[in-house]
Coordinates of N, CA and C in Angstrom, one line a residue:
X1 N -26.5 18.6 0.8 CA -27.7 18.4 0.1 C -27.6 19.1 -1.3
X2 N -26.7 19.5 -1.8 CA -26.3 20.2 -3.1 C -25.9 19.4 -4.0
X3 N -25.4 18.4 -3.7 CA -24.6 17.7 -4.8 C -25.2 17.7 -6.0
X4 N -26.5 17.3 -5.7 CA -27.2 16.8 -7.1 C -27.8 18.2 -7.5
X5 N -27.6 19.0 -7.1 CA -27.7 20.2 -7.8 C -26.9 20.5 -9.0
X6 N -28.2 21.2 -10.3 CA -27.7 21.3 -11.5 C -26.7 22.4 -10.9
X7 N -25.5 22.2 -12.1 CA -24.1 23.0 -12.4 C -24.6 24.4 -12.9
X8 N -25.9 25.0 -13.0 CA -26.2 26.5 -13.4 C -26.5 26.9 -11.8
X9 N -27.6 26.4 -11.0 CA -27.6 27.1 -9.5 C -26.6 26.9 -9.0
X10 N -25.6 25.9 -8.9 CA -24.7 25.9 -8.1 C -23.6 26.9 -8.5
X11 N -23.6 27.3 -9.7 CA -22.5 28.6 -10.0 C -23.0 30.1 -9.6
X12 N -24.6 29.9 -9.9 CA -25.5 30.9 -9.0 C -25.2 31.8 -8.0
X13 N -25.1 30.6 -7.8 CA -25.0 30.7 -5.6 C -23.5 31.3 -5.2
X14 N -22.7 30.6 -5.9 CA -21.4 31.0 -5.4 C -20.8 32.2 -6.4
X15 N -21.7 32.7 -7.7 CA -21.7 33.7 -8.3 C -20.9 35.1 -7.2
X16 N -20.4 36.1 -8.0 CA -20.0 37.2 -7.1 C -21.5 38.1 -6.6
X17 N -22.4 37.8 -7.1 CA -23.4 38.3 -6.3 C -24.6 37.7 -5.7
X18 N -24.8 36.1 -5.4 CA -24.6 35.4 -4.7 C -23.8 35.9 -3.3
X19 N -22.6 35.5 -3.0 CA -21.9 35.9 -2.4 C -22.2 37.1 -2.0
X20 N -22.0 37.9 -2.9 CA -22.8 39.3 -2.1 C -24.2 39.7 -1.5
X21 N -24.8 38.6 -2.1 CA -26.1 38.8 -1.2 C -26.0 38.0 0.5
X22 N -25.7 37.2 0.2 CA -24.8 36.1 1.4 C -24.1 36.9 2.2
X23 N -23.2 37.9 2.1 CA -22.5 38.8 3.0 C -23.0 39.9 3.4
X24 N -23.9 40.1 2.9 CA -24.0 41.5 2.9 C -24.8 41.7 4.3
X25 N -24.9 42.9 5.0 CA -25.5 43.2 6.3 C -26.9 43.3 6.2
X26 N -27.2 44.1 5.0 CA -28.8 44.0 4.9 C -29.2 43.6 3.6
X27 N -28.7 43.1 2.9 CA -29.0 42.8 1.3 C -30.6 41.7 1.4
X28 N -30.3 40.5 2.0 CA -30.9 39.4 2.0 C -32.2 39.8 2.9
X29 N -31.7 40.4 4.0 CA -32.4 41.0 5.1 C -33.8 41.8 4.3
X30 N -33.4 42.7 3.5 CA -34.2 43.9 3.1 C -35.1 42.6 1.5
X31 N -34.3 42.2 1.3 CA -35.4 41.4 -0.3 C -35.9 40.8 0.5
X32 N -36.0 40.0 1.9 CA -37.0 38.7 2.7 C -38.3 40.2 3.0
X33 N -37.8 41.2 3.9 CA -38.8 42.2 4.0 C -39.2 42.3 2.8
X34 N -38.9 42.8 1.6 CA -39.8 43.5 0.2 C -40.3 42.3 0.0
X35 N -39.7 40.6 0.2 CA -41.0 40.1 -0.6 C -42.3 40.0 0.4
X36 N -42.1 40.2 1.0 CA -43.4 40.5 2.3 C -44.1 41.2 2.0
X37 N -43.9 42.1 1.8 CA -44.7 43.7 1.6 C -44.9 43.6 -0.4
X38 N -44.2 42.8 -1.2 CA -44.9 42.3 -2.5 C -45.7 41.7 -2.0
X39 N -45.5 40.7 -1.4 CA -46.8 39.7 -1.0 C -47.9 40.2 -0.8
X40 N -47.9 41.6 0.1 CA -49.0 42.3 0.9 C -50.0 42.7 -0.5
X41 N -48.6 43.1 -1.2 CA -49.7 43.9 -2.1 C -50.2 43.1 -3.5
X42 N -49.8 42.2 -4.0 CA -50.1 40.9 -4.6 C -51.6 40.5 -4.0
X43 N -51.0 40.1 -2.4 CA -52.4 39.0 -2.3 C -53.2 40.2 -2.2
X44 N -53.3 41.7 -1.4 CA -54.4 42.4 -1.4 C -55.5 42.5 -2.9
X45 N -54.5 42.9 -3.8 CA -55.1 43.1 -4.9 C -55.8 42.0 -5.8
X46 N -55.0 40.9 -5.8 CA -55.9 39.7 -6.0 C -56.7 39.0 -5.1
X47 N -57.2 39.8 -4.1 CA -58.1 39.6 -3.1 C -59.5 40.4 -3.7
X48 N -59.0 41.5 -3.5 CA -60.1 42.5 -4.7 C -60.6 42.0 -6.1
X49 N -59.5 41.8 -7.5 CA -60.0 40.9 -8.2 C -60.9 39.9 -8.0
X50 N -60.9 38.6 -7.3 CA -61.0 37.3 -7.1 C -62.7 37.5 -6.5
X51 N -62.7 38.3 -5.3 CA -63.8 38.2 -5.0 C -65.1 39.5 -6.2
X52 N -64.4 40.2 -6.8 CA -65.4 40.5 -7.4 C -65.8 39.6 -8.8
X53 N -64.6 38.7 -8.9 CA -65.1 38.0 -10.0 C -65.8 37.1 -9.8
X54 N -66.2 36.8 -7.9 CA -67.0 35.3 -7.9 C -68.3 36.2 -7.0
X55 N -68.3 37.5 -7.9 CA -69.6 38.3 -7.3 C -70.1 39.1 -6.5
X56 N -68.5 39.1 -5.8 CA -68.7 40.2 -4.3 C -68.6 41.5 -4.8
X57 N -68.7 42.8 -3.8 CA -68.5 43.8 -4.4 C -69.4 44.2 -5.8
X58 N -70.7 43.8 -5.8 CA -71.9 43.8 -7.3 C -72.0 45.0 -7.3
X59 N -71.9 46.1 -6.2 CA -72.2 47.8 -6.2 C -71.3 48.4 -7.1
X60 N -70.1 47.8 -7.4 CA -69.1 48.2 -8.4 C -69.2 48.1 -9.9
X61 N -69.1 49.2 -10.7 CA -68.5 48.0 -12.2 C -67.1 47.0 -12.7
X62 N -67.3 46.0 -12.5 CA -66.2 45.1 -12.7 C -65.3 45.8 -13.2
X63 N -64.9 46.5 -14.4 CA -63.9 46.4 -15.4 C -63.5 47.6 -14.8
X64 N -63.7 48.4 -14.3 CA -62.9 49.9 -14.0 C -62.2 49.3 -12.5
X65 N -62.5 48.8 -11.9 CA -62.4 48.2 -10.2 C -61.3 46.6 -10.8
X66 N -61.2 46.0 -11.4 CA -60.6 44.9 -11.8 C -59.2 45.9 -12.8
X67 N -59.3 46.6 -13.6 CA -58.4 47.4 -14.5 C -57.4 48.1 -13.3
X68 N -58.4 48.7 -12.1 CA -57.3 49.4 -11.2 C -56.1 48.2 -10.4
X69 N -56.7 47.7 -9.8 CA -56.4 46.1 -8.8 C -55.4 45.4 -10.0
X70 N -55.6 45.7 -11.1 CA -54.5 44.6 -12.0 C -53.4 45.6 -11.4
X71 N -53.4 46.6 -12.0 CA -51.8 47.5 -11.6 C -51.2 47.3 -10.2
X72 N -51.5 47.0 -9.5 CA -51.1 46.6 -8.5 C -50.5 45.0 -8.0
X73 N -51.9 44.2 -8.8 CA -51.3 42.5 -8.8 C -49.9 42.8 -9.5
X74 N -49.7 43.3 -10.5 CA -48.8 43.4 -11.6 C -47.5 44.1 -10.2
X75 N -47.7 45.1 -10.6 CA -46.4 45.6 -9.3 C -46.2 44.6 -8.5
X76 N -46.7 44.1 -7.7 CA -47.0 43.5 -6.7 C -46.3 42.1 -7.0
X77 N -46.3 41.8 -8.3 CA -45.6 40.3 -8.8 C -44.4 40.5 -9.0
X78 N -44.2 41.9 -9.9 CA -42.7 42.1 -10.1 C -41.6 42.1 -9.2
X79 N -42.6 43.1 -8.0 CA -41.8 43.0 -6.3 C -41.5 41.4 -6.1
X80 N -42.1 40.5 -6.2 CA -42.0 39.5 -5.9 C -41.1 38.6 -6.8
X81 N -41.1 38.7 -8.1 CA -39.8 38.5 -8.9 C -38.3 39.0 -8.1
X82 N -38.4 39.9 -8.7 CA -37.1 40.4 -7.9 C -37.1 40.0 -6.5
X83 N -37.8 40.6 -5.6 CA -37.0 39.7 -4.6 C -36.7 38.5 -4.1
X84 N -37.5 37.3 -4.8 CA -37.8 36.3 -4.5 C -36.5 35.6 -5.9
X85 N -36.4 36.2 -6.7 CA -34.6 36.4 -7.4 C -33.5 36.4 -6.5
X86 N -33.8 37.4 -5.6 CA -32.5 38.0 -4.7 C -32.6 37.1 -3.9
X87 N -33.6 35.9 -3.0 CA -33.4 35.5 -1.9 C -32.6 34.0 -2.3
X88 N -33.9 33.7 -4.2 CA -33.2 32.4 -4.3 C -31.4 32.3 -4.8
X89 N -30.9 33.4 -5.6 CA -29.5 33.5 -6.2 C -28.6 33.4 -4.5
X90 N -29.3 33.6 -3.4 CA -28.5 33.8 -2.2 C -28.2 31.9 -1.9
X91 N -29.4 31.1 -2.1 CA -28.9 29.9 -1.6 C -30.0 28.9 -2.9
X92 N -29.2 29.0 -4.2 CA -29.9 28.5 -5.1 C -29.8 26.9 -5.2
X93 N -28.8 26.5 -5.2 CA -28.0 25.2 -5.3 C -29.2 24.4 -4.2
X94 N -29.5 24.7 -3.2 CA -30.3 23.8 -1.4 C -31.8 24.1 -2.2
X95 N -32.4 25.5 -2.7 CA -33.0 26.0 -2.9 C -34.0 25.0 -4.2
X96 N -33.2 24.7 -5.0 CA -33.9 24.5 -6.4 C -33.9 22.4 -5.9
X97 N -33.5 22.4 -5.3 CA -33.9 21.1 -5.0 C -34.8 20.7 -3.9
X98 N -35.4 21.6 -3.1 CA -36.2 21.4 -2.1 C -37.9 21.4 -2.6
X99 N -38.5 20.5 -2.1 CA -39.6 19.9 -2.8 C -40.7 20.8 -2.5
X100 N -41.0 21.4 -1.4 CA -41.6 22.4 -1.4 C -41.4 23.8 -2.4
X101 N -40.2 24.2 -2.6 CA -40.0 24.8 -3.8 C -40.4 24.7 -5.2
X102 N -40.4 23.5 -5.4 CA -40.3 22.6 -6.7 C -42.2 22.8 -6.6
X103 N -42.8 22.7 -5.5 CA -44.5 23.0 -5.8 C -44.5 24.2 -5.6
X104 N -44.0 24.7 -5.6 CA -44.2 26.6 -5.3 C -44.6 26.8 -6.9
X105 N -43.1 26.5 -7.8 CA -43.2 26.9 -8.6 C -43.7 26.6 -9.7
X106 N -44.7 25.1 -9.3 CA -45.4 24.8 -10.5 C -46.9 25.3 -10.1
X107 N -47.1 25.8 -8.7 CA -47.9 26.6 -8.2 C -48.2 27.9 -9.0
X108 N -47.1 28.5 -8.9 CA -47.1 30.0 -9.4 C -46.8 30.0 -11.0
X109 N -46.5 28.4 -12.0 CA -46.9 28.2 -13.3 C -48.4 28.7 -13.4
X110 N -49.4 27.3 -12.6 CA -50.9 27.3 -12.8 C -51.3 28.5 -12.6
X111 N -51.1 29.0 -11.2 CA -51.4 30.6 -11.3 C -51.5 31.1 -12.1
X112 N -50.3 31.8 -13.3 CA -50.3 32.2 -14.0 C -50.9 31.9 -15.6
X113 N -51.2 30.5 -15.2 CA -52.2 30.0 -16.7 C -53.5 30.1 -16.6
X114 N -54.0 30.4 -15.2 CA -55.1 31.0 -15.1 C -55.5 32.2 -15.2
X115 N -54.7 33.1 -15.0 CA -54.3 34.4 -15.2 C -54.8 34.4 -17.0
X116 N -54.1 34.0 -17.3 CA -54.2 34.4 -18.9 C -55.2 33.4 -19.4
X117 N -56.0 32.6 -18.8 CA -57.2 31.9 -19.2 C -58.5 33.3 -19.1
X118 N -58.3 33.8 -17.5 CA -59.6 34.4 -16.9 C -59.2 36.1 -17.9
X119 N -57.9 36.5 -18.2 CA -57.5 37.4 -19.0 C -58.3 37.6 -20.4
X120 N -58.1 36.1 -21.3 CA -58.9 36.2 -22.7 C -60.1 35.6 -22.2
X121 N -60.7 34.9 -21.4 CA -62.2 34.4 -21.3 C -62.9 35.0 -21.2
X122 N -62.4 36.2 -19.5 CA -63.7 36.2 -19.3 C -63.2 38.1 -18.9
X123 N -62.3 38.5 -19.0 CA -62.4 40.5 -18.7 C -62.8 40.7 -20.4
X124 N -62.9 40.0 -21.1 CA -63.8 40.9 -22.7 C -64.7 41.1 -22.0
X125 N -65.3 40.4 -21.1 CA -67.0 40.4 -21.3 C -67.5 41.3 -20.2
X126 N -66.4 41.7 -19.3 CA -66.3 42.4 -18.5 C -66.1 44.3 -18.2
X127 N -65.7 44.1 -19.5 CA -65.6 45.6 -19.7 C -66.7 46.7 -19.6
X128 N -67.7 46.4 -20.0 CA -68.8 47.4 -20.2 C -70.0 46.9 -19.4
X129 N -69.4 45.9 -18.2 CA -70.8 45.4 -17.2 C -71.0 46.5 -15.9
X130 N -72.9 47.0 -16.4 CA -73.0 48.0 -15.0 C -72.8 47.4 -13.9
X131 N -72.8 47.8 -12.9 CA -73.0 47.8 -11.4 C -74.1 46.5 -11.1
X132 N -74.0 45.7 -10.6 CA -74.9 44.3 -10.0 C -75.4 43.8 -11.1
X133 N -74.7 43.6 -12.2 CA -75.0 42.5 -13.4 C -74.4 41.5 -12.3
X134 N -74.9 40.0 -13.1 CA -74.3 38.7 -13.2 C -73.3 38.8 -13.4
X135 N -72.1 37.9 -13.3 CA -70.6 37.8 -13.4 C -71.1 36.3 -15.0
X136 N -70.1 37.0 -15.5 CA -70.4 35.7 -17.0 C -69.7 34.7 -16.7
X137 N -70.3 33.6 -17.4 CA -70.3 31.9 -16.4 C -68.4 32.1 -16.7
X138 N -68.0 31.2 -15.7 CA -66.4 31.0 -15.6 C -65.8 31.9 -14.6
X139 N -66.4 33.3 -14.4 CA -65.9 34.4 -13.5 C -65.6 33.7 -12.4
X140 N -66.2 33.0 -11.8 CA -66.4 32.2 -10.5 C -64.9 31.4 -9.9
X141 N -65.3 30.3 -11.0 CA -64.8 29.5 -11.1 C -63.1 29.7 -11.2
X142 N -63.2 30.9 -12.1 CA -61.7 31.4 -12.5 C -61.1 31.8 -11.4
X143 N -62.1 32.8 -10.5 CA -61.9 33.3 -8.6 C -61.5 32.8 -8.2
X144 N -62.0 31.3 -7.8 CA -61.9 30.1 -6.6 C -60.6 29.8 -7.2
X145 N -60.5 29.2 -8.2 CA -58.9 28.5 -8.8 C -58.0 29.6 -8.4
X146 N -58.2 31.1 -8.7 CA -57.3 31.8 -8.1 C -56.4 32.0 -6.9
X147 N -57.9 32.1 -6.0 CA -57.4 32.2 -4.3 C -56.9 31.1 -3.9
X148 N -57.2 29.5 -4.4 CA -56.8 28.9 -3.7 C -55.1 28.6 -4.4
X149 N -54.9 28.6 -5.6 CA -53.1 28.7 -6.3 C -52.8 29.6 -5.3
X150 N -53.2 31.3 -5.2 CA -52.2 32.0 -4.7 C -52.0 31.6 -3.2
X151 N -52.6 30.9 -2.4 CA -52.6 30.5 -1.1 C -51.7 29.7 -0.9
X152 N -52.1 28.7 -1.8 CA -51.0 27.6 -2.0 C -49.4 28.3 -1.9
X153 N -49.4 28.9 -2.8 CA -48.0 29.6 -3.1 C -47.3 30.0 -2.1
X154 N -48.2 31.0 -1.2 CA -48.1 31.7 -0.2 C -47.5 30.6 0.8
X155 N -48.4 29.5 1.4 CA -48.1 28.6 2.3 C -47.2 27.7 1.8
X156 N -46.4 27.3 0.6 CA -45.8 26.6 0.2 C -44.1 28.2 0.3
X157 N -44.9 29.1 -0.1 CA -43.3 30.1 0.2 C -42.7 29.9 1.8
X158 N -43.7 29.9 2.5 CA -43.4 30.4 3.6 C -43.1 28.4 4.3
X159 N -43.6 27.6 4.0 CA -42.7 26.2 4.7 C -41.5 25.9 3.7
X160 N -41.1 26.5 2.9 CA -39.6 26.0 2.0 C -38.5 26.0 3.2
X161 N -38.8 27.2 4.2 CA -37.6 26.9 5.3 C -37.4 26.0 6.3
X162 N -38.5 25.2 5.9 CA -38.8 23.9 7.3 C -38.7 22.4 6.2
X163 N -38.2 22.5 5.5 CA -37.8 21.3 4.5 C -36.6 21.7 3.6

């Protein structure tokens, strides 16, 4: 199932650390665990985001409660870079051609162009809102688009092994 694999993953894969992730006793083992526990802490935190932007949590001030929860979505992505690096350089060549992949990661594009939509639209306006204001029009909307990309991702990470 490699053949038609481009000539950059397939040197990837059989790269010397490739190979070493491929051999190793716990290398592969330990990045499938960390992206799990990225995951945990990704979706927790854009669970917090999302729902206060579509108005949950109104006893809070958005921008102090959304400023903390970013540092964590952020960690929480990087975890998921890296290890989700380490699992694909392990079998890149099967990997970058599997179709559920190939939506992951135009998945986790839109994600992130929402990201930087709801970033410049709508946290300006968020900064200095007391406790049970209105969420400014788009907040919503920007939530829902959220939870359902990162789910997608989530459920498209997790059947890449069954295709």
């Amino acid at each position: 199932m490699t053949e038609g694999a481009p000539a950059i993953f397939m040197a990837m894969e059989v790269s010397a650390i490739g190979a070493a992730i491929r051999q190793s006793r716990w290398l592969y083992m330990s990045a499938n665990i960390g992206h799990i526990v990225a995951l945990m802490c990704f979706a927790g935190a854009i669970a917090v985001m999302d729902v206060r932007l579509a108005g949950g949590l109104a006893a809070t001030a958005p921008g102090p409660l959304l400023r903390r929860a970013r540092w964590f979505a952020i960690a929480g992505f990087l975890g998921l870079v890296l290890t989700g690096a380490t699992l694909f350089t392990a079998e890149a060549s099967h990997v970058v051609l599997n179709r559920v992949f190939q939506i992951k990661a135009a998945l986790i594009a839109l994600g992130l162009l929402n990201v930087v939509w709801v970033e410049a639209m709508i946290m300006p306006k968020l900064a200095a809102l007391p406790p049970l204001s209105p969420m400014p029009a788009g907040a919503r909307q920007g939530a829902l688009a959220s939870m359902a990309i990162w789910f997608a991702v989530a459920i498209c990470g997790r059947a890449i092994a069954y295709f």
